[in-house]
Structure formats: structure tokens, C-alpha cells
Short mmCIF file of C-alpha atoms in Angstrom, two decimals:
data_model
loop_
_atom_site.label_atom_id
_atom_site.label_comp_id
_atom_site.label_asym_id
_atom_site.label_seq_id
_atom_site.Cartn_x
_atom_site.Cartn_y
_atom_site.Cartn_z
CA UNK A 1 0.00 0.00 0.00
CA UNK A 2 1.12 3.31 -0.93
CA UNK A 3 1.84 6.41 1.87
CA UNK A 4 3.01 9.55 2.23
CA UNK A 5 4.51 10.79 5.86
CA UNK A 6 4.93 14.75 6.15
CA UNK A 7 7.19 15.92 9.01
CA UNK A 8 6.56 18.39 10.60
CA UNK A 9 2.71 19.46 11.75
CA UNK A 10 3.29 23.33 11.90
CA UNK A 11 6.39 25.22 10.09
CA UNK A 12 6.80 28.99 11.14
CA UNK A 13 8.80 31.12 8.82
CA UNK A 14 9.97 34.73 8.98
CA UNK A 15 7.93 36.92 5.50
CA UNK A 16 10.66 36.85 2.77
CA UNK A 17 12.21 33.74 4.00
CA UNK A 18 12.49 30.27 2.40
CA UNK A 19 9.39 27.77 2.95
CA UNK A 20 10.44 24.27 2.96
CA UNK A 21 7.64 21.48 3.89
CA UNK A 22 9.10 17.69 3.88
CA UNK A 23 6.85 14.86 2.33
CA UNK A 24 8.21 11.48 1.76
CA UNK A 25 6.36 8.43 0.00
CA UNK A 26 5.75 4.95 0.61
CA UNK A 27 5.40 3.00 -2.99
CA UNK A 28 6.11 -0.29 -4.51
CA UNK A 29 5.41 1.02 -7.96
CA UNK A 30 6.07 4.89 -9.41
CA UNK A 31 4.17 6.96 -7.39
CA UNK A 32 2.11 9.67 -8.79
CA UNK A 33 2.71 12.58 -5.99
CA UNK A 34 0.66 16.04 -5.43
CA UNK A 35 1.15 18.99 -3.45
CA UNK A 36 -2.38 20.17 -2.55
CA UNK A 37 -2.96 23.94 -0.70
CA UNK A 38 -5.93 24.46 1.77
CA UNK A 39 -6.50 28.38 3.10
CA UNK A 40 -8.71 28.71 6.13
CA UNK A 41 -12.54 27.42 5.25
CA UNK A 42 -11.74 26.65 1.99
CA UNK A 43 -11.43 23.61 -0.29
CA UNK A 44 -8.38 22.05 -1.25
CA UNK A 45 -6.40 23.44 -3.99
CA UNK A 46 -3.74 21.80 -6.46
CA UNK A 47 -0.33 23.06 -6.42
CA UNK A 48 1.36 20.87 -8.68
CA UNK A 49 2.08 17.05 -9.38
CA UNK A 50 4.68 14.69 -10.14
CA UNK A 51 3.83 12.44 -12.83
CA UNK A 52 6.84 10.92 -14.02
CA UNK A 53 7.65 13.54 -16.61
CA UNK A 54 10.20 15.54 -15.05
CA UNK A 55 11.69 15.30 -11.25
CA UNK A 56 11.44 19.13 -10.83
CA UNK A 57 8.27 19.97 -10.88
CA UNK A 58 6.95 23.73 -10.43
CA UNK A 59 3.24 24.70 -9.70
CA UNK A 60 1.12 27.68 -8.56
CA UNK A 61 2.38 30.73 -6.68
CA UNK A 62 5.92 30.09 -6.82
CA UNK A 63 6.08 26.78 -5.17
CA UNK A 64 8.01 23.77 -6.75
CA UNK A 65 8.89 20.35 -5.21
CA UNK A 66 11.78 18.16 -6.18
CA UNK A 67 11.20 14.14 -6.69
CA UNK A 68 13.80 12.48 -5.25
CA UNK A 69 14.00 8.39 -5.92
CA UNK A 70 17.14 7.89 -3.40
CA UNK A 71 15.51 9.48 -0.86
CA UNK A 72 11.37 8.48 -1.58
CA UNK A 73 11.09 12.33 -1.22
CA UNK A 74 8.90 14.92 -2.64
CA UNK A 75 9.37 17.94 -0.83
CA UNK A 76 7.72 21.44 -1.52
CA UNK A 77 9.54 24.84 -1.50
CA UNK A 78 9.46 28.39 -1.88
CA UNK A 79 12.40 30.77 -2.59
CA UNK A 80 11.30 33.79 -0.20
CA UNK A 81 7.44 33.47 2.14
CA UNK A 82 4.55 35.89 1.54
CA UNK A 83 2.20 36.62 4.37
CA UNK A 84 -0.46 34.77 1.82
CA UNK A 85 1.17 31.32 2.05
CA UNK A 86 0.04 31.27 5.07
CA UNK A 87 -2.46 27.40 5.20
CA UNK A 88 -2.41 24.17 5.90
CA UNK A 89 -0.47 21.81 2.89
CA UNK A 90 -1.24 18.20 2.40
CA UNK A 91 1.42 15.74 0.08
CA UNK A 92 -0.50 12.80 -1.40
CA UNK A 93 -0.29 10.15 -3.19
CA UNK A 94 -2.63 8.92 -6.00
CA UNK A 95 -3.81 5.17 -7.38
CA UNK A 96 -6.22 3.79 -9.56
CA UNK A 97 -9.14 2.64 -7.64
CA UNK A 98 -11.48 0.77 -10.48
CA UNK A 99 -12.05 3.76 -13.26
CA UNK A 100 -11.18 6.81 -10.73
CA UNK A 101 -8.72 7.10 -8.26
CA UNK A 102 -7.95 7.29 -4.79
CA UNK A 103 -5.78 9.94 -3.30
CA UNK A 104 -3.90 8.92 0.34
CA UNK A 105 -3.43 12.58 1.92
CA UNK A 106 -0.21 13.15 4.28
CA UNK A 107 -1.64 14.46 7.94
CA UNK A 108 -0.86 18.11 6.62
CA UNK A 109 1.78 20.54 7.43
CA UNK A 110 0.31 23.88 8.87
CA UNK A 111 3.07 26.74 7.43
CA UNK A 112 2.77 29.98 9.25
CA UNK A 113 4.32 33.41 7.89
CA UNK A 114 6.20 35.93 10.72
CA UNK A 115 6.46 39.04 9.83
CA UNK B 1 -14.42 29.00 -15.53
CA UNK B 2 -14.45 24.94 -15.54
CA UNK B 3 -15.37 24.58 -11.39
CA UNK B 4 -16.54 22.59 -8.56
CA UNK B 5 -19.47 24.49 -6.42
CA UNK B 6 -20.62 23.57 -3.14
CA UNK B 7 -23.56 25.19 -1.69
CA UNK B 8 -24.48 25.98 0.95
CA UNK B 9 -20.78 27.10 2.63
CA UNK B 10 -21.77 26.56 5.87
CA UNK B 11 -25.10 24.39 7.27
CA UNK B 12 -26.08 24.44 10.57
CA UNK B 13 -28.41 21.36 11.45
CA UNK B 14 -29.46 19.75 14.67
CA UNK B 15 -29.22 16.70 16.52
CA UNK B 16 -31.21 14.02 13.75
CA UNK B 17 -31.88 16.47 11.69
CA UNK B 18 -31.63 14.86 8.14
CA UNK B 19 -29.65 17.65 5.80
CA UNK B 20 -27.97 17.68 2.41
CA UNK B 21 -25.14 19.21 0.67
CA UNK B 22 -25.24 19.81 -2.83
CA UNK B 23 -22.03 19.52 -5.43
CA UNK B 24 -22.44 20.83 -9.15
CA UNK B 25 -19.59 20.39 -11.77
CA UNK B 26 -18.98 22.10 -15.15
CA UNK B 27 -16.10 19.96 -16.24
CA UNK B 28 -18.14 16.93 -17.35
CA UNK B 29 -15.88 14.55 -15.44
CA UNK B 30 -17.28 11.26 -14.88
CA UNK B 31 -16.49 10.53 -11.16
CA UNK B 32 -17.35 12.52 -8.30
CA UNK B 33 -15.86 12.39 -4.85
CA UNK B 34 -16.99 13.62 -1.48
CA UNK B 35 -14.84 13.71 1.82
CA UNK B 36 -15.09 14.39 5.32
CA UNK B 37 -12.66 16.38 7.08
CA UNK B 38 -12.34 17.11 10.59
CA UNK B 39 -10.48 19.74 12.35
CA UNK B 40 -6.70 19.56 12.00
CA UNK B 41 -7.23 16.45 9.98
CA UNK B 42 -6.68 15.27 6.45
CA UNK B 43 -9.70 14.34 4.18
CA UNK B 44 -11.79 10.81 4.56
CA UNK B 45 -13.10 9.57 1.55
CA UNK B 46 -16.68 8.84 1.99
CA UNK B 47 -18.05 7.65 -1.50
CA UNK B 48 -17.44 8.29 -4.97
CA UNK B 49 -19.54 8.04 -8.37
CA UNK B 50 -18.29 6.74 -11.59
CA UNK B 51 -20.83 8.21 -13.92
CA UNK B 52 -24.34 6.69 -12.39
CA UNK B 53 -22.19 3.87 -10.45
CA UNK B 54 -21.83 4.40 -7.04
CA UNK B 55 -18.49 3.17 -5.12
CA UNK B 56 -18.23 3.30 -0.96
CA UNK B 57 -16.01 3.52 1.40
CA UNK B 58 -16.11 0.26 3.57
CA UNK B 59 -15.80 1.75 6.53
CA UNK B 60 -18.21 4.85 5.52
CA UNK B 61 -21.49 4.35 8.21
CA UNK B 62 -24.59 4.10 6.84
CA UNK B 63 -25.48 7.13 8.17
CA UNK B 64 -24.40 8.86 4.84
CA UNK B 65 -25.57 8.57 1.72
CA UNK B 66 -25.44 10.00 -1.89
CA UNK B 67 -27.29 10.11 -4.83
CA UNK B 68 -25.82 11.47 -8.31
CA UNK B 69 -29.31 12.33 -10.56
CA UNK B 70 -26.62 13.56 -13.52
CA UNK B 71 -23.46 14.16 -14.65
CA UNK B 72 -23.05 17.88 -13.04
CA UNK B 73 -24.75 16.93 -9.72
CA UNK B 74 -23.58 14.91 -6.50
CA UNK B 75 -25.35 15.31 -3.36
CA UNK B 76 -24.87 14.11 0.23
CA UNK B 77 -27.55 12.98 2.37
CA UNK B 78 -26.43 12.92 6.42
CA UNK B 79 -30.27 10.69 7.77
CA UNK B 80 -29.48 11.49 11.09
CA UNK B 81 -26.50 13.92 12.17
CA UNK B 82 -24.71 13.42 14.95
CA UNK B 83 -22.43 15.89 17.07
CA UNK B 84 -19.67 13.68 15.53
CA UNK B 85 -20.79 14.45 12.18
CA UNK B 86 -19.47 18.54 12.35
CA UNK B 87 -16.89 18.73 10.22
CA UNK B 88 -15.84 19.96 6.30
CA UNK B 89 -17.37 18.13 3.59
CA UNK B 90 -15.71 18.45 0.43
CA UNK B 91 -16.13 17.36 -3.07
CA UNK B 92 -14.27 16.70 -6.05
CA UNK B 93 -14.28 16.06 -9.31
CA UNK B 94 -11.75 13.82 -11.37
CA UNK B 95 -12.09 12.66 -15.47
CA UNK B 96 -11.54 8.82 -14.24
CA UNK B 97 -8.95 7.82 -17.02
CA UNK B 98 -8.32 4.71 -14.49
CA UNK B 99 -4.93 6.15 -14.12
CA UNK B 100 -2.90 6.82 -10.84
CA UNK B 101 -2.51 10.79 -12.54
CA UNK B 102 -6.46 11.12 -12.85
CA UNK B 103 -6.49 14.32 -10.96
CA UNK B 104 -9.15 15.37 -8.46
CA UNK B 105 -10.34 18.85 -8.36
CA UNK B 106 -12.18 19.95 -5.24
CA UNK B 107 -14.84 22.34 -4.34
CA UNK B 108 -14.62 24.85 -1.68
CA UNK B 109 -16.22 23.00 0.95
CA UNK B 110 -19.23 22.90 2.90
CA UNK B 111 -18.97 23.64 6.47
CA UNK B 112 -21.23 21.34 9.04
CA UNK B 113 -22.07 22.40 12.58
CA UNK B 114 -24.39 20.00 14.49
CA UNK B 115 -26.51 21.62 17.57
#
């Protein structure tokens, strides 16, 4: 069975400074990986994915994450924090379940911006 | 814009109260997915639809229920909320290619409270 394990529950980070959140997989076969964002009573929204094409992967809002075989990592960073980062981030994995898939979500990582 | 709307954003119901949520898509994707998510948790699947075919959790109670009248709209029946039932419920929206990169775009949420 595939998982993903983020470290770290809460991440505080001075405005300007770089975010880094740590996610690393669990996966007998090439896992399909996504960075998902979620601001405060809102839904969940995609950053970016790793699908195999290319380990560097960049998404929304200046964010990329790096996949990393050696290390079964996928972490997401962020060259310099706005106050706007400022939510909770889940790392996933996806499989096929049948005709749709099934995503297994990482406990979250909540990332807090100082001023 | 191609979206996922939830409505209402926030439900108050009480005790036994029977309520639904409602999910419309304008992607035309085939499955539709709603979750549960607690506070300072990561989303449960619940159930999902593959078109008109419906797909459960097995550990989902039978206390929620779903019923998909068309491609564009999911809803989700609670028959008798319980104070345990307060939470986020989200929805999403994938193509279902069958593939591990079918990628699931999610509403905005409805919020539950229970009295």
C-alpha cells in the first residue's frame, strides 16, 4: 500500500524567507505525488504534481517540489514566504481505484508566515 | 471558468436532523468524490460516483448517503447527524482515465455544525 509521511505538523517562517515542507512516499510502484494547498474554510487546492515527466516539478504561486528516488522524497519549496502562504499543505499520493482514483493525503503541514 | 461548487458554505443542522449538501460540476468529469474532514485532519473519503455507479467507502457508516441524478450533480444525504458528524465536507471532481494521474479537483467545501 502506498503512503506519504509529512514531518513536521506546523512550520513557522519569517515573510521573505524560504518555505520548505518535507513529504516522503511509501510506494512499490512509481508513485504519482501532489502537493495540494488548503487556506482557512476553503477547499483544497492543487499546487502541482509529479507524474513521471520531469523530477522538478513547479506549480502555482511560486512553489516547486523536487522528486527524489534515493531518498522516496517529494518535498515542496518556496524561494522567499509571503504573508499569503500562510495554510495548511497536504502531500499525497494517488492510485487507480477501479475507473477513478484514490488519493492517500499526508496528515498536513500547517506553514505559518512571521512578519 | 471549468469549477466545482458547493452550496451551501456553511449548514447548521441539529441533533437528527436529516440535511444535504449539494455539489455541481462544469467539467463533465465522470467521477465525483466527497470527503469528510475534521479539524486539523486530512480528508476521509466517503463515496465516490463513476458516472451513475456508485463506489463506498467500507468503513463509511450508513449514516451517509449519496445520490448522483446527472453528470453535473452529486449530493450528500447525512439521515441522522450526529455531534460527531461537524466537520468539512468536500467534493471533487476527477475525469476517471483509471490512471494513478487522474487528478481530483475539489470544491470549496461545505462547512457542518451540528446543535
Amino acid at each position: 500500500a502506498q503512503s506519504v509521511t509529512q514531518l513536521g505538523s506546523h512550520v513557522s517562517v519569517s515573510e521573505g524567507a524560504l518555505v520548505l515542507l518535507r513529504c516522503n512516499y511509501s510506494s512499490s510502484v512509481p508513485p504519482y505525488l501532489f502537493w495540494y494547498v488548503q487556506y482557512p474554510n476553503q477547499g483544497l487546492q492543487l499546487l502541482l504534481k509529479y507524474t513521471s515527466a520531469a523530477t522538478l516539478v513547479k506549480g502555482i504561486n511560486g512553489f516547486e517540489a523536487e522528486f527524489k528516488k534515493s531518498e522516496t522524497s517529494f518535498h515542496l519549496t518556496k524561494p522567499s514566504a509571503h504573508m499569503s502562504d500562510a495554510a495548511e499543505y497536504f502531500c499525497a499520493v494517488s492510485e487507480a481505484r477501479g475507473s477513478a482514483s484514490k488519493i492517500i493525503f499526508g496528515s498536513g503541514t500547517r506553514l505559518s508566515i512571521r512578519p | 471558468d471549468a469549477m466545482v461548487i458547493q452550496n451551501p458554505r456553511y449548514q447548521v443542522t441539529q441533533f437528527g436532523k436529516p440535511v444535504t449538501l449539494s455539489c455541481s460540476q462544469t467539467l463533465n468529469h465522470n467521477v465525483m468524490y466527497w470527503y469528510q474532514q475534521k479539524s486539523s485532519q486530512a480528508p476521509k473519503l466517503l463515496f465516490h460516483y463513476y458516472d451513475k455507479d456508485f463506489n463506498n467507502e467500507a468503513d463509511t457508516p450508513d449514516n451517509f448517503q449519496s445520490r448522483r441524478p446527472n453528470t453535473s450533480f452529486c449530493f450528500l444525504d447525512i439521515r441522522s447527524p450526529g455531534l460527531g458528524d461537524a466537520a468539512m465536507y468536500l467534493c471533487a471532481t476527477s475525469r476517471g482515465t483509471g490512471s494513478s494521474t487522474d487528478t481530483q479537483y475539489f470544491g470549496p467545501g461545505t462547512r457542518l455544525t451540528v446543535l
